[in-house]
Tab-separated table of N, CA and C and ligand atoms in Angstrom:
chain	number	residue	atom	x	y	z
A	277	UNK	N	102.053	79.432	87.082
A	277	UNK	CA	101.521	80.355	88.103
A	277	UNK	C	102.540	81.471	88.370
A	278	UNK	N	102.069	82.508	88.572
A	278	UNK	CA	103.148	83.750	88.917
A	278	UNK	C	103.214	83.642	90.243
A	279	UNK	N	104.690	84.008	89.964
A	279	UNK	CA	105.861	83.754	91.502
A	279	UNK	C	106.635	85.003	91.946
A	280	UNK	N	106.459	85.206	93.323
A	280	UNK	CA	107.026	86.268	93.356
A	280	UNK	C	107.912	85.982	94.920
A	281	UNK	N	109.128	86.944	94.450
A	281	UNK	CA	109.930	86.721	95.947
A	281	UNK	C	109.538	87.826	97.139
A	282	UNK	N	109.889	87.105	98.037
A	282	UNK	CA	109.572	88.149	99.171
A	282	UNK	C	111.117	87.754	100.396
A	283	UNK	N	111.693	89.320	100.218
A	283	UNK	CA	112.893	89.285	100.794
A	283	UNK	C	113.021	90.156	101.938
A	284	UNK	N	113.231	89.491	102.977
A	284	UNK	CA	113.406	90.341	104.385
A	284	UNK	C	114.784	90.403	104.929
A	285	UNK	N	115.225	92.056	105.018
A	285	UNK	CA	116.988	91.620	105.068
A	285	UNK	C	116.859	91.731	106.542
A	286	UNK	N	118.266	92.050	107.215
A	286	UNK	CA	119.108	92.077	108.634
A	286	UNK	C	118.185	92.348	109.482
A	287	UNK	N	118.386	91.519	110.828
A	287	UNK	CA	117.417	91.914	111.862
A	287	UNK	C	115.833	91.720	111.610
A	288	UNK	N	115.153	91.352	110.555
A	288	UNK	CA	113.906	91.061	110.312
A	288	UNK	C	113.548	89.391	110.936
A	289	UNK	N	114.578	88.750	110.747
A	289	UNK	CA	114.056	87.311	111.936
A	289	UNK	C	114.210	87.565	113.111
A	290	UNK	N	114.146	88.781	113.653
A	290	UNK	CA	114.023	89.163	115.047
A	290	UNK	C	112.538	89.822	115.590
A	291	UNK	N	111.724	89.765	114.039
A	291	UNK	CA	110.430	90.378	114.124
A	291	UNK	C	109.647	89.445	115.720
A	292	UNK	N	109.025	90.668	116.358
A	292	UNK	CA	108.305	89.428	117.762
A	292	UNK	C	108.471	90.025	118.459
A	293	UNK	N	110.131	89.739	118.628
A	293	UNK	CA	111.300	90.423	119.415
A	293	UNK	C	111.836	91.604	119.790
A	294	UNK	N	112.185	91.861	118.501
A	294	UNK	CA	112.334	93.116	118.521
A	294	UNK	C	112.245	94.672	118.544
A	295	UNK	N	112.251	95.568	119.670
A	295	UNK	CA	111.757	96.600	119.672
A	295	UNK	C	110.009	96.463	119.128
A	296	UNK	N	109.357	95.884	120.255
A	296	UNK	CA	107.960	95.723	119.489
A	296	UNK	C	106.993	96.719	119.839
A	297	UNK	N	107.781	98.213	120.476
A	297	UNK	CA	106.585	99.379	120.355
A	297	UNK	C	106.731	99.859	118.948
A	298	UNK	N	108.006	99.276	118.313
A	298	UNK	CA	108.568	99.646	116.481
A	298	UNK	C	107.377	98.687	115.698
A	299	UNK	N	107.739	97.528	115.884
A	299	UNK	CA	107.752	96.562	114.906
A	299	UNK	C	106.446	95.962	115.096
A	300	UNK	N	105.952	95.787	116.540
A	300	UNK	CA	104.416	94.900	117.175
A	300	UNK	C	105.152	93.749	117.015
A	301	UNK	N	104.308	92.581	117.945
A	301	UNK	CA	104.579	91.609	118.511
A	301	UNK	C	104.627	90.261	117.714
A	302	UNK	N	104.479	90.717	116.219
A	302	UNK	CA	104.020	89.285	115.630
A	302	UNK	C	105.336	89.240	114.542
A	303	UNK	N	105.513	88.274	114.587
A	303	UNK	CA	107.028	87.488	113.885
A	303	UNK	C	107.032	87.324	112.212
A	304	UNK	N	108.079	86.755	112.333
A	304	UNK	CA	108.365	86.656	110.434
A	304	UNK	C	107.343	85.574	110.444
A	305	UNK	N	107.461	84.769	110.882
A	305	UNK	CA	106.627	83.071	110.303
A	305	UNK	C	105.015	83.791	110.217
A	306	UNK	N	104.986	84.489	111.420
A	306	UNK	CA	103.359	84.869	110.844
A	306	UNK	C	103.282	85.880	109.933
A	307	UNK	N	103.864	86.630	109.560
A	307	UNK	CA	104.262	87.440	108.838
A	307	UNK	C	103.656	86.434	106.946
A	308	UNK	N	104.591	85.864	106.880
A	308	UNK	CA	104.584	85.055	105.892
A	308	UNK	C	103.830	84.031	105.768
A	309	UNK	N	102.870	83.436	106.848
A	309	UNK	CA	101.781	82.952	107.069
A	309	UNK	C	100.855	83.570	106.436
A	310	UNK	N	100.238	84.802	106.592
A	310	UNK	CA	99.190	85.882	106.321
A	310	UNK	C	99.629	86.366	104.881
A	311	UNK	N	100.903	86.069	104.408
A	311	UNK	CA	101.113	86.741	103.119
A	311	UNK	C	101.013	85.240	102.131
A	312	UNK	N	100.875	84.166	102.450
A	312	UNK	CA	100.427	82.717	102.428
A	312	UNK	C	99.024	83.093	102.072
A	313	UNK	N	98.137	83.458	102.637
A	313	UNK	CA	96.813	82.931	102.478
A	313	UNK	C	96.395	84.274	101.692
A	314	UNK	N	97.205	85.422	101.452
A	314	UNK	CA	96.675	86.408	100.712
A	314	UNK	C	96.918	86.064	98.870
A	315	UNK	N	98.619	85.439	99.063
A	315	UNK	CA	98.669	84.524	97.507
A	315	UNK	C	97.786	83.621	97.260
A	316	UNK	N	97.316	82.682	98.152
A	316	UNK	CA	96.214	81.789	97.608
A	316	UNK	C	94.854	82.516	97.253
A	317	UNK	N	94.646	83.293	98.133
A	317	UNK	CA	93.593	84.446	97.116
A	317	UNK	C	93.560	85.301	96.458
A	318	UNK	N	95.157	85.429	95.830
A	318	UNK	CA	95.122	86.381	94.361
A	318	UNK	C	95.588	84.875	93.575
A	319	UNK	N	96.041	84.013	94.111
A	319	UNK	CA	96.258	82.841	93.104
A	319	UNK	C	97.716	82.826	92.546
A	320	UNK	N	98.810	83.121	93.107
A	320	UNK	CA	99.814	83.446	92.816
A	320	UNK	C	100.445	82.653	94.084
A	321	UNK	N	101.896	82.593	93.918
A	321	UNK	CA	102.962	81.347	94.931
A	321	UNK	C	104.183	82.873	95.505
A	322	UNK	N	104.237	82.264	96.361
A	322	UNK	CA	105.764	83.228	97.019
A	322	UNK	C	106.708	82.006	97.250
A	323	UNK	N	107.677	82.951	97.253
A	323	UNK	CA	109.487	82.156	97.764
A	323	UNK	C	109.536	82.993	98.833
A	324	UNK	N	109.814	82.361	100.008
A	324	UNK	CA	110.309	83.763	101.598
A	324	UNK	C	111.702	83.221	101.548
A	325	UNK	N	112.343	84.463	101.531
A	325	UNK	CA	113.344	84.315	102.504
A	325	UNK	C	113.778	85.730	103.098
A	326	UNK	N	114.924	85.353	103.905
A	326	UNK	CA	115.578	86.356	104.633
A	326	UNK	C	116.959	85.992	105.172
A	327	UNK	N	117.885	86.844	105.315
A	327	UNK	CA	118.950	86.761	105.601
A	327	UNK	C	119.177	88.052	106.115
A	328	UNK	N	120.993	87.768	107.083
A	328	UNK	CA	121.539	89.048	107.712
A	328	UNK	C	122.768	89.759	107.095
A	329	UNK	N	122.746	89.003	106.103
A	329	UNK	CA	123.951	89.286	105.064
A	329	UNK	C	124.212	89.624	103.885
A	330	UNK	N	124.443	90.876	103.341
A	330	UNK	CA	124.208	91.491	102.260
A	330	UNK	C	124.639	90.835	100.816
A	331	UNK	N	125.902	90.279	101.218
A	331	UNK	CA	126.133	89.279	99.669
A	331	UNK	C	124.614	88.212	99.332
A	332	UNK	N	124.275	87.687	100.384
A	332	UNK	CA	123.381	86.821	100.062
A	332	UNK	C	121.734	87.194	99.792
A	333	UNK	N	121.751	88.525	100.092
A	333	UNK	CA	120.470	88.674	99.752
A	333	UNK	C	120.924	89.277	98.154
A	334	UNK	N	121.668	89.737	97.876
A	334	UNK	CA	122.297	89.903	96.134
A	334	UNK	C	121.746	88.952	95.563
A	335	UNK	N	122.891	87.882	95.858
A	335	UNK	CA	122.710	85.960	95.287
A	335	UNK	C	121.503	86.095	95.050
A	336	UNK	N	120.345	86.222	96.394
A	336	UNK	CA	118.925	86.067	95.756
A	336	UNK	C	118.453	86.579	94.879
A	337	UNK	N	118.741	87.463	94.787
A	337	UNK	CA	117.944	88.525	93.911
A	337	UNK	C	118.776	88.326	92.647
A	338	UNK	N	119.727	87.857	92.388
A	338	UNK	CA	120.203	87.583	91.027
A	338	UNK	C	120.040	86.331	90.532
A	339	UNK	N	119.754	85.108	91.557
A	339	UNK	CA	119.431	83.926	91.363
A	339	UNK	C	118.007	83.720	90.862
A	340	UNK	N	117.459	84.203	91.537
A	340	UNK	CA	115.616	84.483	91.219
A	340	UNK	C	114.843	85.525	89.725
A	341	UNK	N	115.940	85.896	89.114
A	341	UNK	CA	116.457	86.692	87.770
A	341	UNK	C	115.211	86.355	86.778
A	342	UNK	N	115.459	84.968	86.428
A	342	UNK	CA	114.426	84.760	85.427
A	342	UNK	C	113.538	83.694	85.890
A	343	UNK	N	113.243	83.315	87.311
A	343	UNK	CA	112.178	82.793	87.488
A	343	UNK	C	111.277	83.246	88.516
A	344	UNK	N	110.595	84.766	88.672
A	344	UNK	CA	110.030	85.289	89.384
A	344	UNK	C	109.730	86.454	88.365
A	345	UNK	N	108.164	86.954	88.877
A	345	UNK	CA	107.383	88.109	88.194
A	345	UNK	C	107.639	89.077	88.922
A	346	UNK	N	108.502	89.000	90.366
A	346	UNK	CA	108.469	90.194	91.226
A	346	UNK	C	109.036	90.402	92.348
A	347	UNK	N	109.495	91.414	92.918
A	347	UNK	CA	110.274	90.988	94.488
A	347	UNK	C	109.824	92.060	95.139
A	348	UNK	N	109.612	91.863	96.684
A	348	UNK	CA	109.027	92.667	97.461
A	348	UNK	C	109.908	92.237	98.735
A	349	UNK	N	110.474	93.616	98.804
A	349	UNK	CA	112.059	93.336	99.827
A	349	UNK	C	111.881	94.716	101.014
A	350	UNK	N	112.184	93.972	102.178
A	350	UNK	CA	112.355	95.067	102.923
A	350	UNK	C	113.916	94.814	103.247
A	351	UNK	N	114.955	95.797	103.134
A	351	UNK	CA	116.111	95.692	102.979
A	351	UNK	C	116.402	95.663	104.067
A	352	UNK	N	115.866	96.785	105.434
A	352	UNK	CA	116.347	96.616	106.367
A	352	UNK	C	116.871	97.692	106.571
A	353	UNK	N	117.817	97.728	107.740
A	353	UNK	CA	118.842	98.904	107.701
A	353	UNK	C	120.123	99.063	106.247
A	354	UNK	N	119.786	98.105	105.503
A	354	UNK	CA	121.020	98.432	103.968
A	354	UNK	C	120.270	99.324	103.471
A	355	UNK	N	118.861	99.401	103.413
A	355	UNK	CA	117.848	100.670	102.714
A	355	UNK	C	118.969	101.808	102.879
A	356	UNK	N	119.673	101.769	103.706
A	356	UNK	CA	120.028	103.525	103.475
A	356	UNK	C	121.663	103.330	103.350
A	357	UNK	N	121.660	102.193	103.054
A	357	UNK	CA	123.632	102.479	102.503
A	357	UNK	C	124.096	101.580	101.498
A	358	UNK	N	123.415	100.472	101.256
A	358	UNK	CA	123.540	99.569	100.351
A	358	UNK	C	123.283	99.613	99.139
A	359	UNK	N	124.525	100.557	98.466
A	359	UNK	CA	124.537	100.948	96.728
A	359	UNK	C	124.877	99.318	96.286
A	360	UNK	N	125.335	98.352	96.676
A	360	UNK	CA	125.739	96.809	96.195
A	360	UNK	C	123.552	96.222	96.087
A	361	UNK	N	123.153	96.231	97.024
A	361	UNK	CA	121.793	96.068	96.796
A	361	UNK	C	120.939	96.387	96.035
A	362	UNK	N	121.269	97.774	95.989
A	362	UNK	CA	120.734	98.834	95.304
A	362	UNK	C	121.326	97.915	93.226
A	363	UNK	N	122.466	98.053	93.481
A	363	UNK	CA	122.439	97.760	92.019
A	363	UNK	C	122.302	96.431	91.583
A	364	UNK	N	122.099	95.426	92.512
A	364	UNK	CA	121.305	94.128	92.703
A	364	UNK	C	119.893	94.267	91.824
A	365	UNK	N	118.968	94.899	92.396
A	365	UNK	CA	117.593	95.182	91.668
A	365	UNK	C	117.837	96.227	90.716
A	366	UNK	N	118.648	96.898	90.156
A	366	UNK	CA	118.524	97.525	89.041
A	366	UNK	C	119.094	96.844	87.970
A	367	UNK	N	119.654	95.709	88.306
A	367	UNK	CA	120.074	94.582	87.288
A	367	UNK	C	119.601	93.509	86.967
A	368	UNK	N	118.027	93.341	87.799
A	368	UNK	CA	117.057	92.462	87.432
A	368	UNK	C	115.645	93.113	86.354
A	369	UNK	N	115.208	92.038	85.724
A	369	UNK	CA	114.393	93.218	84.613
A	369	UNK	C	113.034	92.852	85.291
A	370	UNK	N	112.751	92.345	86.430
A	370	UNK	CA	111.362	92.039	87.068
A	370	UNK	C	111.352	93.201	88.183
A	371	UNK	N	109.946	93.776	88.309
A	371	UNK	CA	109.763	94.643	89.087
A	371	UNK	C	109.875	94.568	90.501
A	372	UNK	N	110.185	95.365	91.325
A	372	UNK	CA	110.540	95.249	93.096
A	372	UNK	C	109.573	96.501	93.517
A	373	UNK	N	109.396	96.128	94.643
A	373	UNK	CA	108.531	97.011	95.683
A	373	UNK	C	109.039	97.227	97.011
A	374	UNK	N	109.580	98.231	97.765
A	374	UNK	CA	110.348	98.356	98.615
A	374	UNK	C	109.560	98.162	99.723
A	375	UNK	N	109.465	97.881	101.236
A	375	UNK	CA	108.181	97.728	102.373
A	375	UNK	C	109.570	98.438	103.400
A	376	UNK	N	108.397	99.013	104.161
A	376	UNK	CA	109.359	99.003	105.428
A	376	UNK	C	107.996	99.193	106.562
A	377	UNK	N	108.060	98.555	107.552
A	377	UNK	CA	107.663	98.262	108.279
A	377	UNK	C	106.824	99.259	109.421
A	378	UNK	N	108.044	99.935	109.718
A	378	UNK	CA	107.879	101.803	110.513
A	378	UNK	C	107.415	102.603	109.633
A	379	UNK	N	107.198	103.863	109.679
A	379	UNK	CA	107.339	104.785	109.035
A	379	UNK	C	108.926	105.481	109.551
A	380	UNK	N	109.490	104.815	108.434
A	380	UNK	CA	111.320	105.808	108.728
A	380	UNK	C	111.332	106.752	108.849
A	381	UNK	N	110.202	107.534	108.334
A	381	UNK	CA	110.215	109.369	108.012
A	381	UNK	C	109.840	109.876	109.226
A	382	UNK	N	109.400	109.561	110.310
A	382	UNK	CA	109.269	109.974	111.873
A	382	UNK	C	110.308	109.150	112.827
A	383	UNK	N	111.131	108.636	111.702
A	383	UNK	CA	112.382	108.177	112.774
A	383	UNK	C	113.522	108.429	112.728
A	384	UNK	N	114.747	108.775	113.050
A	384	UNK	CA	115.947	108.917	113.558
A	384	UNK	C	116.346	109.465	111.532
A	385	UNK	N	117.174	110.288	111.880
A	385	UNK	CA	117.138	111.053	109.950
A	385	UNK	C	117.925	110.139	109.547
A	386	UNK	N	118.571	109.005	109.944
A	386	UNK	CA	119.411	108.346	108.748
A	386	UNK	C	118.589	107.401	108.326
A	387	UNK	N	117.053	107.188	108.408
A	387	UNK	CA	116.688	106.492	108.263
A	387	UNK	C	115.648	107.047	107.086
A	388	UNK	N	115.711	108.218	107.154
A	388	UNK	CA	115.146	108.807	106.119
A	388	UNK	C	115.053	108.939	104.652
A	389	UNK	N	116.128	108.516	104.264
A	389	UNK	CA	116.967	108.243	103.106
A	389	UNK	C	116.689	106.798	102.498
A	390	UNK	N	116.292	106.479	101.571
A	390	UNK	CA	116.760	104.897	101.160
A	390	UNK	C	117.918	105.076	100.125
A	391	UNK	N	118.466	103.958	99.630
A	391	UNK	CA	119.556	104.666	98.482
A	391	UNK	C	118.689	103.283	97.358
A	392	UNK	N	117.795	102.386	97.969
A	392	UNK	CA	117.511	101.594	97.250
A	392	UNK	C	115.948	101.853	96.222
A	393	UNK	N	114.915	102.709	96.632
A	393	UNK	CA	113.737	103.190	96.904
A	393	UNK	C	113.921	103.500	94.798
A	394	UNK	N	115.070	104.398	94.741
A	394	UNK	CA	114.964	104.994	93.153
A	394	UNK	C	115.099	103.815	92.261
A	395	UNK	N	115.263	102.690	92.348
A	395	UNK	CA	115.376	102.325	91.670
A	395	UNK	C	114.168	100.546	92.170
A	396	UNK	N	113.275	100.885	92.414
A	396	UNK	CA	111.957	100.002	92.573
A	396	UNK	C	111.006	101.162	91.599
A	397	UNK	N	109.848	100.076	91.728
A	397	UNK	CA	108.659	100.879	90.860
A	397	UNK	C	107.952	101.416	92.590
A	398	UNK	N	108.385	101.352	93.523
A	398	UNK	CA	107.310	101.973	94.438
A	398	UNK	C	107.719	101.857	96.191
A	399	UNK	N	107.935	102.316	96.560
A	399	UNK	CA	107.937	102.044	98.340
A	399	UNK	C	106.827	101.909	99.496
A	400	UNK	N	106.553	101.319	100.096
A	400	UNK	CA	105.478	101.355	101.119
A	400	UNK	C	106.023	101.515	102.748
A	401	UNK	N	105.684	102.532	103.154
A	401	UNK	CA	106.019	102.777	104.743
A	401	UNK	C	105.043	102.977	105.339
A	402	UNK	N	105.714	102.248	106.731
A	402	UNK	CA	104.622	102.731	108.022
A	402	UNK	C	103.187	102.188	108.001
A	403	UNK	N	103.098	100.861	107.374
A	403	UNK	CA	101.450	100.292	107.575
A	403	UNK	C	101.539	98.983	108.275
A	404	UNK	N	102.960	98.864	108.511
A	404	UNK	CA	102.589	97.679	109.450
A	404	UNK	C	102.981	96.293	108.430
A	405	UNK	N	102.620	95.074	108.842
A	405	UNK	CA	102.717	94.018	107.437
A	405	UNK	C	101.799	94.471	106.580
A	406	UNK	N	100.703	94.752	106.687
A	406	UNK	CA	100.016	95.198	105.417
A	406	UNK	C	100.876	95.947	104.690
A	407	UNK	N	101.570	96.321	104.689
A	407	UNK	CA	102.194	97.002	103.849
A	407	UNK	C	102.869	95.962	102.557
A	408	UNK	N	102.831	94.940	102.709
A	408	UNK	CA	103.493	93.788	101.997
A	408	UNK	C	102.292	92.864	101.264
A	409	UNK	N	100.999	93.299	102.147
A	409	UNK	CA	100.071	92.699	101.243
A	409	UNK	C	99.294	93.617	100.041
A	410	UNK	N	99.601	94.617	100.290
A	410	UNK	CA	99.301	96.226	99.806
A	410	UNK	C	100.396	95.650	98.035
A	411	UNK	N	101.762	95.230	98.721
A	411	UNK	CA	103.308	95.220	97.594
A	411	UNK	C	102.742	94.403	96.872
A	412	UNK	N	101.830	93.061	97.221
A	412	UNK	CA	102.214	92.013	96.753
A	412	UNK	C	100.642	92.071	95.464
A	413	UNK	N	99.646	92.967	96.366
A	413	UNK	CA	98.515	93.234	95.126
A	413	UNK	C	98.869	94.453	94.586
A	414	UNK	N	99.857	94.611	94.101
A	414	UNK	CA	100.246	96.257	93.394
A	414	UNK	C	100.854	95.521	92.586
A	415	UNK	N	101.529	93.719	92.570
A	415	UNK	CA	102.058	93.257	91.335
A	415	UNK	C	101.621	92.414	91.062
A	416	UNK	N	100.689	91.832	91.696
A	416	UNK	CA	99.491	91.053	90.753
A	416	UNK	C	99.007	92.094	89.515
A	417	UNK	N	98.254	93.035	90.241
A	417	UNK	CA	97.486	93.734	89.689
A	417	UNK	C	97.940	94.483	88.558
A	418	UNK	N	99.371	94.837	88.568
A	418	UNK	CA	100.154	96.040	87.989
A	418	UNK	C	100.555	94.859	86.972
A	419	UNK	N	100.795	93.714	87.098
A	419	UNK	CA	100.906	92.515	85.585
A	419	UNK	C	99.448	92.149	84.595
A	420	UNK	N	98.298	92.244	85.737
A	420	UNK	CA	97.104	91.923	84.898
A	420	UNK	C	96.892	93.247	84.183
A	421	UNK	N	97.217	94.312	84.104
A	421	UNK	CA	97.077	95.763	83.694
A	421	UNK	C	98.207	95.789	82.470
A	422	UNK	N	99.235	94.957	82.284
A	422	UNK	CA	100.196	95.122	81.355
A	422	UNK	C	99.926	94.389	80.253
B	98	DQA	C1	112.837	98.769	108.546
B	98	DQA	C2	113.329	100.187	108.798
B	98	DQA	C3	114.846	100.242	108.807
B	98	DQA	O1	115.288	101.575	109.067
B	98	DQA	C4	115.394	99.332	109.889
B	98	DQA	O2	116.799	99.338	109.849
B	98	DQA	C5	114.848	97.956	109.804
B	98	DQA	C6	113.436	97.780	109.538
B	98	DQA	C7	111.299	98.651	108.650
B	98	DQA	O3	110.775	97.650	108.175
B	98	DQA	O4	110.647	99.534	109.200
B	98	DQA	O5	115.546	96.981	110.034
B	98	DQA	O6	113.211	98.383	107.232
């Protein structure tokens, strides 16, 4: 069965919580709940994780190397400084999809920038979690097309 990771960096287990006129009120677990029942209806498995620490979301993404069709990562605030991340997924040969949650581009200009974005096949902003169910049928779909 095709497997794909789904990586939420710094401050994303604060989803609920945090700043929720940003983010809305609903958390990682449901988050990954709803992205649960969207794999069982493309028929495909996820790995979740998340961490606040940049070495370790690397590890993942280099650990998960050759047993995953795909990664769909919202980096977080490293999106805009994390060249170590950044060359994390350009050293995996499975495709990534960047999510971010807000739309960064109506927020504060350093947020405007990713340094990670050039080197995915695609970014999604500003839809909310759909935006991750949007990532996750763009690599179903984008493998049944290959
Ligand atoms: C975010 C946007 C980032 O700028 C911010 O640092 C986050 C969340 C988003 O999902 O909208 O932590 O990646």
């Amino acid at each position: 069965m095709k497997t794909y990771l789904v990586l939420n960096g710094p401050n994303l287990n604060r989803l609920g919580l945090r700043e929720p006129g940003v983010y809305g009120h609903a958390t990682l677990t449901d988050l990954e709940q709803q992205l649960q029942v969207k794999a069982q209806e493309l028929g495909c498995q996820l790995i979740f994780k998340q961490s606040n620490h940049e070495g370790q979301i690397i590890d993942w993404i280099h650990e998960y190397a050759e047993d995953v069709n795909g990664l769909i990562i919202n980096p977080g605030a490293f999106t805009h400084y994390s060249y170590a991340i950044r060359d994390a997924i350009a050293s995996v040969s499975y495709p990534t999809i960047e999510v971010h949650i807000s739309n960064v581009h109506t927020r504060e200009a350093f947020r405007h920038h990713s340094v990670t974005a050039p080197v995915t096949v695609g970014q999604i902003v500003g839809l909310g979690f759909k935006g991750y169910h949007l990532a996750l049928i763009a690599l179903v779909e984008g493998e049944n097309e290959s």
